[in-house]
Short mmCIF file of C-alpha atoms and ligand atoms in Angstrom, two decimals:
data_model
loop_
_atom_site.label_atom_id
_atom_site.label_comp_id
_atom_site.label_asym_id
_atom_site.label_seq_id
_atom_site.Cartn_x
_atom_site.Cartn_y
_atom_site.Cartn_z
CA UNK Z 6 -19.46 -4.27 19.85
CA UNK Z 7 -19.39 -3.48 16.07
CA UNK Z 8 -16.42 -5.36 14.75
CA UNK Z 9 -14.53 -4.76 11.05
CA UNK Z 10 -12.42 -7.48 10.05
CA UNK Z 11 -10.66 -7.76 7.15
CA UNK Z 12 -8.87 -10.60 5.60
CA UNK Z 13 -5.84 -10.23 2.73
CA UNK Z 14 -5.71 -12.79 -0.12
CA UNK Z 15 -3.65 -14.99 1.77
CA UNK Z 16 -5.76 -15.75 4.46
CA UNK Z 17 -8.51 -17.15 1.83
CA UNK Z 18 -6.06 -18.64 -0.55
CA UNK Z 19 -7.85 -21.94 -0.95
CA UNK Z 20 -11.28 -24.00 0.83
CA UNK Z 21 -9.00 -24.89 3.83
CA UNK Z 22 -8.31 -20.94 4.97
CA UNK Z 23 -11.72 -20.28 4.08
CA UNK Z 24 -13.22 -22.74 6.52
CA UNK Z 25 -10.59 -21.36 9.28
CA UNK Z 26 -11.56 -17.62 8.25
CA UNK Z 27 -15.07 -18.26 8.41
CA UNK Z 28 -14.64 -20.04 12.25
CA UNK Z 29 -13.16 -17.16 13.38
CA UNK Z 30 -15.69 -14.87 12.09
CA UNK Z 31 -18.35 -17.30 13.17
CA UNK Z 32 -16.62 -17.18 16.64
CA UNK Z 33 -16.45 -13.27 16.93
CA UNK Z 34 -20.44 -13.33 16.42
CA UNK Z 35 -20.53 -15.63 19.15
CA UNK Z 36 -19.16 -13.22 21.62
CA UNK Z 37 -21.74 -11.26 21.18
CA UNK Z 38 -20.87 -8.89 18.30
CA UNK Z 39 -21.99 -7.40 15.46
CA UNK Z 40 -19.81 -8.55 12.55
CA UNK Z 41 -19.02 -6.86 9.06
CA UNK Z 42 -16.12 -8.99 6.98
CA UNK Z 43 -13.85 -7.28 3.86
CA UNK Z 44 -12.45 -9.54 2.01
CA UNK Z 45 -9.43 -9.52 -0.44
CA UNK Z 46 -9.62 -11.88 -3.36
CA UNK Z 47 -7.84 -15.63 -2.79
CA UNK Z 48 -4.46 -15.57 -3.00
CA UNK Z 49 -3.14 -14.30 -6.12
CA UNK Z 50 -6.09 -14.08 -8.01
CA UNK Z 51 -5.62 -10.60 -9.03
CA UNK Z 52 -2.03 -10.92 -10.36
CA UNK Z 53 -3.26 -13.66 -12.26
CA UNK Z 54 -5.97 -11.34 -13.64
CA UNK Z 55 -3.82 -8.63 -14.56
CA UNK Z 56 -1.63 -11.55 -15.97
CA UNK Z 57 -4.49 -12.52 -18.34
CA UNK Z 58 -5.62 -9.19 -19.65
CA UNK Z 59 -1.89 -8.02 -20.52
CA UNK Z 60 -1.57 -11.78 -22.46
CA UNK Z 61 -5.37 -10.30 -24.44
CA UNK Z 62 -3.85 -6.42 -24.88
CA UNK Z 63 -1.34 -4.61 -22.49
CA UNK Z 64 -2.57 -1.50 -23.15
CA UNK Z 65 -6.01 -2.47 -22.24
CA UNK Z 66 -8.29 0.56 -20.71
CA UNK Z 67 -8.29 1.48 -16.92
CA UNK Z 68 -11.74 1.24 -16.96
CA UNK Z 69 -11.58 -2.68 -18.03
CA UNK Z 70 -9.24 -3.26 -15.49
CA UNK Z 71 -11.08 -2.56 -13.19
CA UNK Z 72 -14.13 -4.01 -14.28
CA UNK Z 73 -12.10 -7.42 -14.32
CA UNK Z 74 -9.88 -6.95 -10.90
CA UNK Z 75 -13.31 -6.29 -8.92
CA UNK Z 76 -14.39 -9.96 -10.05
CA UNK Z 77 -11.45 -11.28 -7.80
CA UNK Z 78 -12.83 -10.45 -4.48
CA UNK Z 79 -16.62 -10.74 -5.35
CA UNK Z 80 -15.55 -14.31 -5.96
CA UNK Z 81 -13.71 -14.04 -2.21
CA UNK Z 82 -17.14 -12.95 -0.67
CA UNK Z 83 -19.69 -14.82 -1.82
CA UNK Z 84 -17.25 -18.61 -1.08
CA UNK Z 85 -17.55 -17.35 2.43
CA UNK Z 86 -20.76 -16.44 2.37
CA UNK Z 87 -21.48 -20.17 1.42
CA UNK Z 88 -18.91 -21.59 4.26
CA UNK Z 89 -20.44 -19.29 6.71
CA UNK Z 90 -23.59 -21.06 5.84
CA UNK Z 91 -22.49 -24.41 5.71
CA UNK Z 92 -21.24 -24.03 9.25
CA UNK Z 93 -24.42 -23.19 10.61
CA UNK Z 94 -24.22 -18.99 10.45
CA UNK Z 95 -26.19 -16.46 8.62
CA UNK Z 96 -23.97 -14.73 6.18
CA UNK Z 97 -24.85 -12.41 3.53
CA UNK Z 98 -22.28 -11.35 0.49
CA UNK Z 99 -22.38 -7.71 -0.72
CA UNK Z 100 -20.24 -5.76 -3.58
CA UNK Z 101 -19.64 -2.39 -3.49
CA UNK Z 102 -22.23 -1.39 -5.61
CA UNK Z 103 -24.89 -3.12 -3.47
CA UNK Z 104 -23.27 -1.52 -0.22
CA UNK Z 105 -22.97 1.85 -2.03
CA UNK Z 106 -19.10 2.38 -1.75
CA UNK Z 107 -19.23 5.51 -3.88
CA UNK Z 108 -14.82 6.42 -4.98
CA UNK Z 109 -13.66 9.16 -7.63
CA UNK Z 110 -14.12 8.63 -11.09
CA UNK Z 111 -9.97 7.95 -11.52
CA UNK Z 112 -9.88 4.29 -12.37
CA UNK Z 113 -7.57 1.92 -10.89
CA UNK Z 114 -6.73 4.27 -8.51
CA UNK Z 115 -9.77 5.64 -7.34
CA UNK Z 116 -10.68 6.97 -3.32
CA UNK Z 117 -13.71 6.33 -1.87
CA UNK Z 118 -16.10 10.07 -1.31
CA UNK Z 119 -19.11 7.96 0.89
CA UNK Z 120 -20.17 4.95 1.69
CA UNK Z 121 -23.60 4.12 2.63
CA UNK Z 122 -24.41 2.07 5.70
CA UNK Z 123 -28.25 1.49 5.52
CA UNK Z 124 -27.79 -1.71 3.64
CA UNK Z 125 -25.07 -3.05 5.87
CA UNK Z 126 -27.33 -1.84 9.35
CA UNK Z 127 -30.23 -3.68 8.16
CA UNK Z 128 -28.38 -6.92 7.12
CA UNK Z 129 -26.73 -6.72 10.47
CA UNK Z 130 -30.34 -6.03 12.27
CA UNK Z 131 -31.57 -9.36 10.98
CA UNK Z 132 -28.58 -11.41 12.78
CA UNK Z 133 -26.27 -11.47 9.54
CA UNK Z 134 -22.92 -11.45 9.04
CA UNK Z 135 -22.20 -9.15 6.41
CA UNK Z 136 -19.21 -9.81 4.21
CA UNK Z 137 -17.86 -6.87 1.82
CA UNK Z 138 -15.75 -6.98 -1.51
CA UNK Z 139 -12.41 -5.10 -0.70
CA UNK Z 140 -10.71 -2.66 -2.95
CA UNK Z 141 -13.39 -1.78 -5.28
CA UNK Z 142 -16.11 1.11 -5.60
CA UNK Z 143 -18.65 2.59 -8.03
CA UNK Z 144 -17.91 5.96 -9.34
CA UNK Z 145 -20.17 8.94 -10.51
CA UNK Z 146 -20.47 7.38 -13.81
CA UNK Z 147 -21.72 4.11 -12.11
CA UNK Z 148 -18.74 2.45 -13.10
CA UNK Z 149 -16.64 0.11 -11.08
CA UNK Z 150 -13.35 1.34 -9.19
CA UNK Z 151 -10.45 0.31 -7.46
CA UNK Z 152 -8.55 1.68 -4.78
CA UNK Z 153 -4.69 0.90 -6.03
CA UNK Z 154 -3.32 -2.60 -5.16
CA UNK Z 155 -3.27 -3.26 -1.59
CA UNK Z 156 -6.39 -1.54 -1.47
CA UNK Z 157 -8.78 -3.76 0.55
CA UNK Z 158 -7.22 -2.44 3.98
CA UNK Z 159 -8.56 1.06 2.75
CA UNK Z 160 -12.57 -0.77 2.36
CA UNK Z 161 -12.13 -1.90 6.07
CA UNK Z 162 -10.66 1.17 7.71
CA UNK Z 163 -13.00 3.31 5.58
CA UNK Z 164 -15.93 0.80 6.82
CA UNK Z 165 -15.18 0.83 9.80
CA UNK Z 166 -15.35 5.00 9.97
CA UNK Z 167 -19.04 4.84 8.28
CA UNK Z 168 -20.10 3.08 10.78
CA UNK Z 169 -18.95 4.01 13.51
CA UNK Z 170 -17.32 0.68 14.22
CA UNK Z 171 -15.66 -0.23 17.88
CA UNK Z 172 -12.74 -1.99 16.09
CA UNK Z 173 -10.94 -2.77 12.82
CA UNK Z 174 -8.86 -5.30 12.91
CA UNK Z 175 -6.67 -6.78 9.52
CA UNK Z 176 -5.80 -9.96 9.50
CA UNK Z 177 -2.79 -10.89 7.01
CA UNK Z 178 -0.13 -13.66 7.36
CA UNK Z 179 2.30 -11.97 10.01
CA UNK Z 180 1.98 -11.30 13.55
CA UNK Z 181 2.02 -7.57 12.86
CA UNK Z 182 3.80 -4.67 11.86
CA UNK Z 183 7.43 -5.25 12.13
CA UNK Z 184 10.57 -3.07 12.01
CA UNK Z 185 11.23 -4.51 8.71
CA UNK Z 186 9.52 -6.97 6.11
CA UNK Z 187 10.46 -10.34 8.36
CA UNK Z 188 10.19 -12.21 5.49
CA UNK Z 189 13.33 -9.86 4.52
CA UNK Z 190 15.07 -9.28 7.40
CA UNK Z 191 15.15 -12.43 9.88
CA UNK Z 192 15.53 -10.47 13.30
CA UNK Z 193 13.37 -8.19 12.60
CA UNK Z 194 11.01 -7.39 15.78
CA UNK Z 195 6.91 -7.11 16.34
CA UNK Z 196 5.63 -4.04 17.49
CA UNK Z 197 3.36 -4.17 19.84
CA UNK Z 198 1.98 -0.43 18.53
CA UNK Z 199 3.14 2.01 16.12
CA UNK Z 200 1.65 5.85 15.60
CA UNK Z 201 -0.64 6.19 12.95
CA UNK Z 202 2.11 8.92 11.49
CA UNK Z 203 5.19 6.41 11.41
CA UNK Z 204 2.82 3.58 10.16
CA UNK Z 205 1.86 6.17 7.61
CA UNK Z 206 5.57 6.92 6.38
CA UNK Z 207 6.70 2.82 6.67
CA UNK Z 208 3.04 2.14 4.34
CA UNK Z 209 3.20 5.19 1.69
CA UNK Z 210 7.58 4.29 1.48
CA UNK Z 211 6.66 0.39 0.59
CA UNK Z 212 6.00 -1.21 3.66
CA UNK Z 213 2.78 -3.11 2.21
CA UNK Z 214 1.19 -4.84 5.12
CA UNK Z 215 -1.28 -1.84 5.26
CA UNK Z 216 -2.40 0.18 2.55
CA UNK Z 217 -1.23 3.46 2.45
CA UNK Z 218 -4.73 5.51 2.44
CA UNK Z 219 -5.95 3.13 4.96
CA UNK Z 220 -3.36 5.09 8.19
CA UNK Z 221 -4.51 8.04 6.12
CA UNK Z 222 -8.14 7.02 6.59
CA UNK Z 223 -7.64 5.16 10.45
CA UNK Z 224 -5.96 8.68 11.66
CA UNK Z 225 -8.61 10.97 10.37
CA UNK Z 226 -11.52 9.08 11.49
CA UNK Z 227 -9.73 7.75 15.12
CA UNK Z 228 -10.06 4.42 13.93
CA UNK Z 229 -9.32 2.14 16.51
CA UNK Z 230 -7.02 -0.15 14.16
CA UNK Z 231 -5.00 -3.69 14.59
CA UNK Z 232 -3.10 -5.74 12.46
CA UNK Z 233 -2.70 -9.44 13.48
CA UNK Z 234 -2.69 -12.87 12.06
CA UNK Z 235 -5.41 -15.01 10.84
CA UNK Z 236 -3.23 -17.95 11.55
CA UNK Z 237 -2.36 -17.73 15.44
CA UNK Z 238 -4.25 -16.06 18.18
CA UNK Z 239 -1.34 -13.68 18.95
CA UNK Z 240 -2.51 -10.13 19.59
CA UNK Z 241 -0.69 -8.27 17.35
CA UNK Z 242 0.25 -4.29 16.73
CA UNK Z 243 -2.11 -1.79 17.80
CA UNK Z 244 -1.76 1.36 15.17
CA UNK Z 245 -2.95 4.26 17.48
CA UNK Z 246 -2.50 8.18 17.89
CA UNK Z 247 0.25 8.00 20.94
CA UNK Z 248 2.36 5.74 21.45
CA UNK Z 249 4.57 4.66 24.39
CA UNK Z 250 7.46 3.53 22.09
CA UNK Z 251 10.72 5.14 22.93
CA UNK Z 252 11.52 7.56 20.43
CA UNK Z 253 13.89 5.89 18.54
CA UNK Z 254 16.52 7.05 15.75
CA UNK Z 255 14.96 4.85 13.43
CA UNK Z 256 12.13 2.77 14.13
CA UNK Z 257 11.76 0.98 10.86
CA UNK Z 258 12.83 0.30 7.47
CA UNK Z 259 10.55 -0.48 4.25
CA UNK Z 260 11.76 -1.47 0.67
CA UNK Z 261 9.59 -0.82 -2.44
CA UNK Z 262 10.33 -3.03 -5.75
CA UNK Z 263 8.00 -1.31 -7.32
CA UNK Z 264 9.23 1.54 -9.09
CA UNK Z 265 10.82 2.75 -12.39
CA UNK Z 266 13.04 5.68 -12.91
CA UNK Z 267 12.47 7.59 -16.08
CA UNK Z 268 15.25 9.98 -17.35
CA UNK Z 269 14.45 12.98 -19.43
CA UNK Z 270 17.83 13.63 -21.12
CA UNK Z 271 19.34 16.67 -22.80
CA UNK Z 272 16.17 19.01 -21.95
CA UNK Z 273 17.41 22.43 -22.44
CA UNK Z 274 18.56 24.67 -20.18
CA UNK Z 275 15.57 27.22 -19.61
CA UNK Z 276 13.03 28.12 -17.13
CA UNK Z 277 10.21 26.14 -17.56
CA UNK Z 278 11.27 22.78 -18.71
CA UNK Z 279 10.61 21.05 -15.27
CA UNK Z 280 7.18 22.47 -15.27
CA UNK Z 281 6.12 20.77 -19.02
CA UNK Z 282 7.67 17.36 -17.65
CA UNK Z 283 5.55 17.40 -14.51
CA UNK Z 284 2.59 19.13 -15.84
CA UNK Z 285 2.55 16.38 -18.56
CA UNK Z 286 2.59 13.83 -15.55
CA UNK Z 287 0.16 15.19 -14.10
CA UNK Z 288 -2.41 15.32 -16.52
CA UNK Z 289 -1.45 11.15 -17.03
CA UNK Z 290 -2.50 11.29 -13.21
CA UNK Z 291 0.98 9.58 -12.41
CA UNK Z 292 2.65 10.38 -9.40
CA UNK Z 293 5.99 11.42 -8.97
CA UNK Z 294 8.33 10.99 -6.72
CA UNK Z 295 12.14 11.28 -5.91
CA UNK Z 296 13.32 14.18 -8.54
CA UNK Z 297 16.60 14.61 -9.55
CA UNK Z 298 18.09 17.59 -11.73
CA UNK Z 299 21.65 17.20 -12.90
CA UNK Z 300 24.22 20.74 -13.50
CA UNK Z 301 23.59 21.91 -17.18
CA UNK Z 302 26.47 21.07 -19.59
CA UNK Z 303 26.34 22.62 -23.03
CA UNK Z 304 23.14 24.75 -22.09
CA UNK Z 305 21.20 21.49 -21.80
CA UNK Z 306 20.11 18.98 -18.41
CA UNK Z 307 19.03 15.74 -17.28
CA UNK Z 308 16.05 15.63 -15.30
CA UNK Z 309 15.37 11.93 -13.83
CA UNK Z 310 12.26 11.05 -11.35
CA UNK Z 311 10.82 8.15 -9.88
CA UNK Z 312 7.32 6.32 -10.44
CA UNK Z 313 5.42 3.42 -9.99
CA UNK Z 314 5.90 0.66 -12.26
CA UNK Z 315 2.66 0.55 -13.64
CA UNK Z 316 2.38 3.99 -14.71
CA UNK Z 317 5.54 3.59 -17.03
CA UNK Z 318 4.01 2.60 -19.52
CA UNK Z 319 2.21 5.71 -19.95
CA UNK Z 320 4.42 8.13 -18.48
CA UNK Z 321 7.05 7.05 -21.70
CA UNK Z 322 3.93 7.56 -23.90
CA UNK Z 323 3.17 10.89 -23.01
CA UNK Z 324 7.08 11.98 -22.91
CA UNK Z 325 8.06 10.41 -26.45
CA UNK Z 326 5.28 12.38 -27.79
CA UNK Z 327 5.83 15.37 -26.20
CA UNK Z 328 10.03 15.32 -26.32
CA UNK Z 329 10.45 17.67 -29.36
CA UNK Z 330 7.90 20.53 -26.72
CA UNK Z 331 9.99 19.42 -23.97
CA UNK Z 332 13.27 19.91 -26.26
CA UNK Z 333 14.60 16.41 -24.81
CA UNK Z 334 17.22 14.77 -26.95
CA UNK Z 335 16.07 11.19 -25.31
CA UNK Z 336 13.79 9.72 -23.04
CA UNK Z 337 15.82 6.88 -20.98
CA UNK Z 338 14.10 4.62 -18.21
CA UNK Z 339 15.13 1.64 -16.09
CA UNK Z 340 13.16 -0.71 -14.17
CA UNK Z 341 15.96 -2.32 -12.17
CA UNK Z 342 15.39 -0.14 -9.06
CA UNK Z 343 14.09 -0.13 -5.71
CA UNK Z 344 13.46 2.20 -2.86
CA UNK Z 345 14.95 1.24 0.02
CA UNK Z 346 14.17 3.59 2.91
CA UNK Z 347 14.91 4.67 7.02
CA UNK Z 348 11.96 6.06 8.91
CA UNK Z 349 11.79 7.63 12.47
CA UNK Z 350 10.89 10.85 14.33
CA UNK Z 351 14.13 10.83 15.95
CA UNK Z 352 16.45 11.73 12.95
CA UNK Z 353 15.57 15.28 12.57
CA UNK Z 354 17.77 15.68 14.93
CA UNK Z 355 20.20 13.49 15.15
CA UNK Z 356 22.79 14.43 12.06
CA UNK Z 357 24.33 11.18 11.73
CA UNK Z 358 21.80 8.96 10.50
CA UNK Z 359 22.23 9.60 6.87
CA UNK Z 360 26.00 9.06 7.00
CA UNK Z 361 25.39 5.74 9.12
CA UNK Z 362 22.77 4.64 5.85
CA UNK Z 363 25.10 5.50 3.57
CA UNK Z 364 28.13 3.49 5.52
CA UNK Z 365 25.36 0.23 5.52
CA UNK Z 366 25.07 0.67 2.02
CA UNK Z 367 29.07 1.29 1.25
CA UNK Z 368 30.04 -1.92 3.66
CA UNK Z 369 27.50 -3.69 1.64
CA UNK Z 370 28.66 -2.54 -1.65
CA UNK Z 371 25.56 -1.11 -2.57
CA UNK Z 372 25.64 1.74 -5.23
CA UNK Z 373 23.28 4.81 -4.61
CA UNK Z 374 22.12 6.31 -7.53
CA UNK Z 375 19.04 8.73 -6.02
CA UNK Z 376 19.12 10.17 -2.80
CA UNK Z 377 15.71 11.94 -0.83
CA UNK Z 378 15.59 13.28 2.72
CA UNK Z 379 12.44 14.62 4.98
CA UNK Z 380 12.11 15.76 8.39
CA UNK Z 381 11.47 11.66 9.73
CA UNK Z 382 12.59 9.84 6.34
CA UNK Z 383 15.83 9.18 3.79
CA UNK Z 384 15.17 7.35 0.60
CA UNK Z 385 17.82 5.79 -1.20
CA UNK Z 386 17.06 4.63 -4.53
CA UNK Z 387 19.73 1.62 -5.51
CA UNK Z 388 19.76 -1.75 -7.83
CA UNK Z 389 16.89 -3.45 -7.38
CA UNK Z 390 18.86 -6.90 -7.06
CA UNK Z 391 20.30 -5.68 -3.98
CA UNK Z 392 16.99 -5.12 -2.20
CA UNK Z 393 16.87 -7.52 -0.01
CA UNK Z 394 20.83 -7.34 1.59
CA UNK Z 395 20.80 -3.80 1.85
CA UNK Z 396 17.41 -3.94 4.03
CA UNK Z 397 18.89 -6.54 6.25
CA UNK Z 398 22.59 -4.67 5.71
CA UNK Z 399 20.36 -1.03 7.24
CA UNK Z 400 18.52 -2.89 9.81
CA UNK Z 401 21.79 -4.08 11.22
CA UNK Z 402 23.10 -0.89 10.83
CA UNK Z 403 21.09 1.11 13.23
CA UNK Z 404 20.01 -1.78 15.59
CA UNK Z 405 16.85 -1.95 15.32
CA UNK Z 406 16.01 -5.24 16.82
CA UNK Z 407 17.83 -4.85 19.85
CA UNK Z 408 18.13 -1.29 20.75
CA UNK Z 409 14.12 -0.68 20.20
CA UNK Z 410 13.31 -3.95 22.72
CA UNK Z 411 10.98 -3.00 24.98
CA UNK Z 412 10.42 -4.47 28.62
CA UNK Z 413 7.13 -6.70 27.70
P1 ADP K 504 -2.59 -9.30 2.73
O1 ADP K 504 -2.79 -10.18 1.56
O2 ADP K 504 -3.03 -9.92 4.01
O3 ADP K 504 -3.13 -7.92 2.53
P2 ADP K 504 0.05 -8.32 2.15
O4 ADP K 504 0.92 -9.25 1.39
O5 ADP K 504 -0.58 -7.19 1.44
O6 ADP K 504 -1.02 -9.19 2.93
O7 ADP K 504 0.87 -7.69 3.39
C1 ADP K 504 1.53 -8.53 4.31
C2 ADP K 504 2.99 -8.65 3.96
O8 ADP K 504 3.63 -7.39 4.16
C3 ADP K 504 3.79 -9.58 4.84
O9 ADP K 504 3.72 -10.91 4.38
C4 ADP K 504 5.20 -9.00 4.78
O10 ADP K 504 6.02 -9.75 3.90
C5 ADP K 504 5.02 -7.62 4.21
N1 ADP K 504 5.65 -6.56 5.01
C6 ADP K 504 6.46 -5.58 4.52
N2 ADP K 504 6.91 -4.80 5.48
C7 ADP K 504 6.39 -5.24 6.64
C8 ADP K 504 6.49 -4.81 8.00
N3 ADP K 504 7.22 -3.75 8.36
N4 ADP K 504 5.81 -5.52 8.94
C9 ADP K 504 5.07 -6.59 8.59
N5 ADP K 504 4.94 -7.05 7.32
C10 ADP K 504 5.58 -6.38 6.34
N1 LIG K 505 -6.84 -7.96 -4.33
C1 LIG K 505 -6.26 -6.63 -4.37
C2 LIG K 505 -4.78 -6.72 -4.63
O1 LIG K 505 -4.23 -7.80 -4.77
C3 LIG K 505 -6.57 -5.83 -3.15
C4 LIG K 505 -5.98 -6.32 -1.86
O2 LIG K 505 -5.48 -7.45 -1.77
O3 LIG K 505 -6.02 -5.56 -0.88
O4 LIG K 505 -4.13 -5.71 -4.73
MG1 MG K 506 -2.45 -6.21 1.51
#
């Protein structure tokens, strides 16, 4: 078999997790597989990075982000390259310019367009492990890339897709996909599998133990795709296309911290107005996402939205020098928010389930202040302080632990 693994920054924190990483990967060749390792960089190498260029200028270029982020995880790659070796094994390190893990040209953000798989057949041809920096590309200018924090589960499942891998398993430091961040909420419960579509909702609404594009990525390609622990031996939760779980009213709940809500104040009354605001976000290539318009008063409206923390910065750039086009009176923002949100195919028809999230968050004295509904999903956007008791507060709510159990 042709096995992926990849391993986040916690499982290679220090020389200790490194040696146990590499003896697993050094046992998987054993059984008689081909092996190809991504690799995340140590711990939290890359906050500290981002901590270090925003101490030198916190305005500092995309483009020189990225070119210092990638460092993390070459670092990650070519320390197991060496423990690999030390242990007896043949392991080669390779960066994504070496593989050929061509992305778009938008840095810090960027998706990969092709990766190339000659390099990585031959290495594997001579009896090598291959390991591969995570989360990082080379774009049509030849510049670096990276795929948006979290990004290294995207490498793997994308990997894995090129080339035609039997299995891509990520390895992080829980036993799986839960119904809710257990480092959050205390009962919540291990799936044994989860559809590629409700993974998809749980990963893009904040649930972070896979990247986002990488469901996107598993479900196009039929990536056979599990998420385990590279701590116990436990087998984990299978992300696949069908799924025996019952249908459940709510089968999960993620929280997001990171997000800012910008309010464009006093914009006047007129058609148009929305379209400047989110044209101008657009061409800052910052995404949007809960929108909220308040009634007119005096011929004039609020319009307030939701983005990702670090696109604030820029998004308040572009407004403050736009506001006299977009007739604003003032641009307002707050960063004391979080998402907190429901997911599961069995709302859309089930008319309750908003009221019963709304009746956690009342019992738990949680004010609302943004509200967004879809088919499988509700959104609530509230303090950010109360993160953390209104996830276990919701969880409680609808059951989750409990009512989903299966008969294992
Ligand atoms: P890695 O460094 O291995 O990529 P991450 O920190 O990115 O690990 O993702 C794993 C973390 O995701 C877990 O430690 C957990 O706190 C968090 N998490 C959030 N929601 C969930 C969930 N529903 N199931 C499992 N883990 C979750
Ligand atoms: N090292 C990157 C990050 O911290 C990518 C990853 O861990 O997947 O976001
Ligand atoms: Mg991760």
């Amino acid at each position: 078999m042709l096995i992926v693994q990849k391993y986040g920054g916690s499982s290679v924190a220090n020389a200790e997790r490194v040696f146990n990483v590499a003896k697993r990967i050094l046992a998987t060749q054993k059984e008689g597989n081909d092996v190809v390792v991504v690799l995340s960089a140590q711990g939290k190498t890359t906050d500290g990075l981002i901590a270090k260029a925003k101490e030198i200028n916190p305005k500092a270029s995309r483009r020189e982000m990225d070119m210092l982020l990638v460092t993390g995880e070459q670092q990650s790659v070519a320390l197991m390259a060496m423990a690999i070796n030390a242990l007896g094994g043949r392991a080669v390190s390779l960066n994504a310019v070496q593989v050929g893990i061509e992305t778009t040209n938008t840095y810090s953000n960027a998706r990969i367009r092709k990766i190339h798989s000659e390099r990585i057949e031959n290495e594997l041809e001579q009896g090598n492990i291959v390991l591969v920096t995570g989360f990082q590309g080379v774009n049509m200018l030849g510049d670096m890339t990276t795929l948006g924090r979290g990004g290294s589960d995207t490498s793997a499942v994308a990997l894995a897709a090129a080339l035609n891998a039997d299995l891509c398993e990520i390895y992080t430091d829980v036993e799986g996909v839960y119904t809710a961040d257990p480092r959050v909420v205390k009962d919540a419960r291990k799936l044994d599998e989860i559809s590629y579509d409700e993974m998809l909702e749980l990963a893009s609404l904040g649930a972070k133990v896979l990247h986002c594009r990488s469901v996107e990525v598993a479900k196009k390609y039929n990536v056979k795709l599990v998420v385990r622990s590279s701590m116990s031996d436990a087998p984990g939760t299978e992300v696949k296309e069908e799924c025996k779980m019952e249908r459940m009213l709510v089968s999960g709940v993620a929280a997001d911290k990171n997000v800012s809500r910008i309010s464009v104040l006093g914009v006047k009354d007129e058609p148009g107005k929305a379209f400047e605001i989110f044209d101008l976000m657009a061409r800052e290539k910052v995404s949007v996402d809960i929108i909220l318009q308040s009634n007119g008063h005096d011929g004039r409206q609020d319009i307030s939205f939701t983005i990702g923390q670090e696109d604030l910065d820029i998004a308040l750039k572009a407004l403050e020098e736009n506001k006299e086009r977009l007739t604003a009176q003032e641009i307002a923002h707050d960063e004391n928010v979080a998402k907190l949100s429901i997911v599961g195919a069995g709302m859309a028809t089930n008319p309750g389930v908003a009221a019963m999230f709304f009746e956690a968050m009342y019992d738990a004295g949680v004010n609302i202040e943004m509200i967004s509904t879809s088919e499988i999903k509700i959104t609530l956007l509230i303090p950010r302080k109360d993160i953390d008791e209104a996830m276990i507060a919701v969880h409680d709510k609808f059951k989750i632990a409990s009512v989903n159990m299966r008969k294992d």
